[in-house]
Amino acid sequence: MRRWLGSSAKEGFRSTLYLLGLAYQGLGGLLLGFALLALLWREDARGFALAALLGFGLGRLLQALGHPEAQPRRAEVFASVALLWLAVPLLGAVPYWVSGGLGYLDALFEAVSGFTTTGATVLSDFGRFGQSLFLWRGFTQWMGGIGIVLLFLVVFPQLQVAGRQAFFAEATGVEKEKLTPKLRHTAQAVLRVYLLLTALAFLAYFGAGVPAFEALANALATTPAGGFSPNPQSFASYSPWAQWAGTLFMFLAGVNFLLQYRLFFRREVRPLFRDAEFRAYAALVLLAGVLLAFYLYTHHLYGLEESLRHAFFQVVSILTTTGFASVDFAGWVVPAQAVLVLLMFVGGSAGSGAGGIKVVRWLLLFGFLRREITRTLHPQAVLPLRLGPRVVSEEALRQVSVFVFLYTLLFAAGTLILALLEKDFVVAFTASAQAIGNIGPGLGPVGPMGSYAGLHPLAKGVLILLMWAGRIEILPVALLLSPELWRRLR
C-alpha cells in the first residue's frame, strides 16, 4: 500500500489512521466499562471484554501509524469518514456476537443499525439479551446521533486540522454552521444540548411510570432519533403520558441542535421562529398529525384522544426517523399507512439527530422548481433563491440536487434487490426506504412490532450498506466508488 499511494496521499491517510486509532481506543474504554457493568449484573461479559481488548490493541497500532497533525485532502477526508462509520460498528458488533448469541452478520446488522441511529432490529426474542446489551444498544445510538467525530473533537483536542475537516464532512445539512469561532466550543455547545435533552427525556419517562432502566435506555435512543427500545412492544406498553412525552422529545430531536442551544442556554427565542426550516418542520408535523388523527377518528379505530396521541406520536416518530411505535401501525388501513410512508422521504431538520433527506433540502428543491417555472415565463429575470433572509448559492443548490438524485438511485436499487430476494414488494419498498432514511420500522413482517431476522442474508447485507450510506449522507460512499478518487490518491 505504501508503494501504491503517493507521498501526499500517505500523509493525508495518516490522519485517517490516527482518527480510527482514537475511535477504537475510546470504544475500548467504553466496552471495558460495559464489561464491568455486565459482571456487576451477573451477565455474560465476554463479548464486551473481547471487544475492549480488540479496541485497545488495534487502536494503539492505528494511532502509532497515524499522526494528528497530518493534513488530508478533501477526498481523503470523505473517505476517512466513510471508513470510520464502517470500522466502528465492526467492533461494536462483537458483544452481540459473543454474549448475545447472534451470528456475526446479525450482530453487525444490529451494530450498524445502532450507530447509524436506524433502529431496525434482528431481535425476535428480546429475552436473549441482558440489561448490559440493551444498554449498549441504546448507547450506540446515543453516540451515533451526535456524531462520532464530534464526540472525539470534544474529548481529543489534538485532532486539530484533520478533526475539523472530518467534522464538516460528517455533519448533516446543506450549509455547515459554526456557533462559535472555535469548532471545539461549537461541539461542546451541541453536546450540552444533547445531554440536557437526554436527561429531561429520562426524567419525563420515569415520571410517566416507565421502569427506571427502560426509561434510561429509551432516553438514550430518543435524543439521537434512534428508536431502539428494550421493550419488544416499544412505547405501546407504556402509559399515554409516556407516549405524549415521547412525542415531545422526538420532536425536539428533529430540531437543529444549535438553534436549541440558543434557545435553552442563551434565551434567544427569535432565531428559532425566524428559521425557515423549523417553521416548515413544525407546520408539517401539525398538518400530518391532524390529517392522520382525523382519518383514524373518522374510521372509528380510536377515540379522539387516542387518535390524536397515536397520530402525532407516529408522525413525529417517522418524520424524525426515530422509529418508536405507540401502536402496531402495520395493522392500520392503507391510507393511514400511506401518510407514514410519505413521511419516510422527508426527514427532520439539518443539524439534528434526525436522518432522511431533511426538510431544508425539500424547501430548496421546491424553491428551485418555482424559480425555474418563473424563469421559463421571464427568461431575462434575475431570480436569486432565498431561504429566509439568506440567498442560497448555486453551489448549495447543485449539492442538494446531487444528493437527492443519489438518494433516489440508492433507494430504487435497494428496493429492486430486496424485491428479488424477498419476493415481497411492500417489504422491499419500506425496508429500503427505512434503511437509507435511518428510520427503523417498515411494513409487513418488518413492521414496528416485527423483526428483520427472517430476511435473506444478502438482503441484510444490502440494508447494512443502505443504513451506512444514509447516515453519512451518501456522498462519501459515492466518492469511495469513484475511480477519480483512487486516481487522485495514486
CSV table of N, CA, C and O in Angstrom, one decimal, residues 198-199 201-222 230 235 238:
chain,number,residue,atom,x,y,z
A,198,THR,N,-31.4,14.5,26.8
A,198,THR,CA,-31.3,13.1,27.2
A,198,THR,C,-31.8,13.0,28.7
A,198,THR,O,-32.6,12.1,29.0
A,199,ALA,N,-31.3,13.9,29.5
A,199,ALA,CA,-31.6,13.9,30.9
A,199,ALA,C,-33.1,14.2,31.1
A,199,ALA,O,-33.8,13.5,31.9
A,201,ALA,N,-35.5,13.8,29.0
A,201,ALA,CA,-36.3,12.6,28.5
A,201,ALA,C,-36.4,11.5,29.5
A,201,ALA,O,-37.5,10.9,29.7
A,202,PHE,N,-35.2,11.2,30.1
A,202,PHE,CA,-35.2,10.2,31.2
A,202,PHE,C,-36.2,10.5,32.3
A,202,PHE,O,-37.0,9.7,32.7
A,203,LEU,N,-36.1,11.7,32.8
A,203,LEU,CA,-36.9,12.1,33.9
A,203,LEU,C,-38.4,12.1,33.5
A,203,LEU,O,-39.3,11.7,34.3
A,204,ALA,N,-38.7,12.5,32.3
A,204,ALA,CA,-40.1,12.5,31.8
A,204,ALA,C,-40.7,11.1,31.7
A,204,ALA,O,-41.8,10.8,32.2
A,205,TYR,N,-39.9,10.2,31.2
A,205,TYR,CA,-40.3,8.8,31.0
A,205,TYR,C,-40.5,8.2,32.4
A,205,TYR,O,-41.5,7.5,32.7
A,206,PHE,N,-39.5,8.4,33.3
A,206,PHE,CA,-39.6,7.8,34.6
A,206,PHE,C,-40.8,8.3,35.4
A,206,PHE,O,-41.5,7.6,36.1
A,207,GLY,N,-41.0,9.7,35.2
A,207,GLY,CA,-42.1,10.3,35.9
A,207,GLY,C,-43.5,9.8,35.4
A,207,GLY,O,-44.5,9.9,36.1
A,208,ALA,N,-43.5,9.3,34.1
A,208,ALA,CA,-44.7,8.8,33.5
A,208,ALA,C,-44.9,7.3,33.8
A,208,ALA,O,-45.8,6.7,33.2
A,209,GLY,N,-44.1,6.7,34.6
A,209,GLY,CA,-44.3,5.4,35.0
A,209,GLY,C,-43.5,4.3,34.3
A,209,GLY,O,-43.7,3.1,34.5
A,210,VAL,N,-42.6,4.7,33.4
A,210,VAL,CA,-41.7,3.8,32.8
A,210,VAL,C,-40.7,3.3,33.8
A,210,VAL,O,-40.1,4.1,34.5
A,211,PRO,N,-40.4,2.0,33.9
A,211,PRO,CA,-39.3,1.5,34.8
A,211,PRO,C,-38.0,2.2,34.5
A,211,PRO,O,-37.7,2.6,33.4
A,212,ALA,N,-37.2,2.4,35.6
A,212,ALA,CA,-36.0,3.2,35.5
A,212,ALA,C,-35.1,2.8,34.4
A,212,ALA,O,-34.6,3.6,33.6
A,213,PHE,N,-34.8,1.5,34.3
A,213,PHE,CA,-33.9,1.0,33.3
A,213,PHE,C,-34.4,1.3,31.9
A,213,PHE,O,-33.7,1.8,31.0
A,214,GLU,N,-35.7,1.0,31.7
A,214,GLU,CA,-36.3,1.2,30.3
A,214,GLU,C,-36.3,2.7,30.0
A,214,GLU,O,-36.2,3.1,28.9
A,215,ALA,N,-36.6,3.5,31.1
A,215,ALA,CA,-36.6,5.0,30.9
A,215,ALA,C,-35.2,5.5,30.4
A,215,ALA,O,-35.1,6.3,29.5
A,216,LEU,N,-34.2,4.9,31.0
A,216,LEU,CA,-32.8,5.3,30.6
A,216,LEU,C,-32.5,4.9,29.2
A,216,LEU,O,-32.0,5.7,28.3
A,217,ALA,N,-32.8,3.6,28.9
A,217,ALA,CA,-32.5,3.1,27.5
A,217,ALA,C,-33.3,3.8,26.5
A,217,ALA,O,-32.8,4.1,25.4
A,218,ASN,N,-34.5,4.1,26.8
A,218,ASN,CA,-35.4,4.8,25.8
A,218,ASN,C,-34.9,6.3,25.6
A,218,ASN,O,-35.0,6.8,24.5
A,219,ALA,N,-34.5,6.9,26.7
A,219,ALA,CA,-33.9,8.3,26.6
A,219,ALA,C,-32.7,8.3,25.7
A,219,ALA,O,-32.5,9.2,24.9
A,220,LEU,N,-31.8,7.3,25.9
A,220,LEU,CA,-30.6,7.2,25.1
A,220,LEU,C,-30.9,7.1,23.6
A,220,LEU,O,-30.1,7.5,22.7
A,221,ALA,N,-32.1,6.5,23.3
A,221,ALA,CA,-32.5,6.2,21.9
A,221,ALA,C,-33.4,7.3,21.4
A,221,ALA,O,-33.6,7.4,20.2
A,222,THR,N,-33.9,8.2,22.2
A,222,THR,CA,-34.8,9.3,21.8
A,222,THR,C,-34.0,10.5,21.2
A,222,THR,O,-34.3,10.9,20.1
A,230,PRO,N,-35.8,-1.2,24.7
A,230,PRO,CA,-35.6,-2.5,25.4
A,230,PRO,C,-36.9,-3.3,25.5
A,230,PRO,O,-36.9,-4.5,25.9
A,235,PHE,N,-43.2,1.7,22.6
A,235,PHE,CA,-44.0,2.5,23.6
A,235,PHE,C,-45.4,2.1,23.7
A,235,PHE,O,-46.2,2.7,24.4
A,238,TYR,N,-46.5,1.4,27.2
A,238,TYR,CA,-46.4,2.4,28.2
A,238,TYR,C,-47.7,3.3,28.3
A,238,TYR,O,-48.6,3.2,27.5
